[in-house]
């Protein structure tokens, strides 16, 4: 379950970078 949180954070960060 902890891994899910880590992936979620990285996924969101990558999404933001793509938007920028």
Short mmCIF file of C-alpha atoms in Angstrom, two decimals:
data_model
loop_
_atom_site.label_atom_id
_atom_site.label_comp_id
_atom_site.label_asym_id
_atom_site.label_seq_id
_atom_site.Cartn_x
_atom_site.Cartn_y
_atom_site.Cartn_z
CA UNK A 1 0.00 0.00 0.00
CA UNK A 2 2.91 2.33 0.75
CA UNK A 3 4.26 1.80 -2.75
CA UNK A 4 0.93 2.99 -4.14
CA UNK A 5 1.42 6.32 -2.36
CA UNK A 6 4.94 6.67 -3.74
CA UNK A 7 3.79 5.94 -7.29
CA UNK A 8 0.90 8.38 -6.90
CA UNK A 9 3.29 11.17 -5.89
CA UNK A 10 5.68 10.49 -8.78
CA UNK A 11 2.79 10.18 -11.23
CA UNK A 12 1.39 13.55 -10.16
CA UNK A 13 4.82 15.19 -10.34
CA UNK A 14 5.39 13.82 -13.83
CA UNK A 15 1.96 15.05 -14.89
CA UNK A 16 2.77 18.55 -13.67
CA UNK A 17 6.08 18.54 -15.54
CA UNK A 18 4.30 17.49 -18.73
CA UNK A 19 1.86 20.38 -18.30
CA UNK A 20 4.73 22.84 -17.85
#
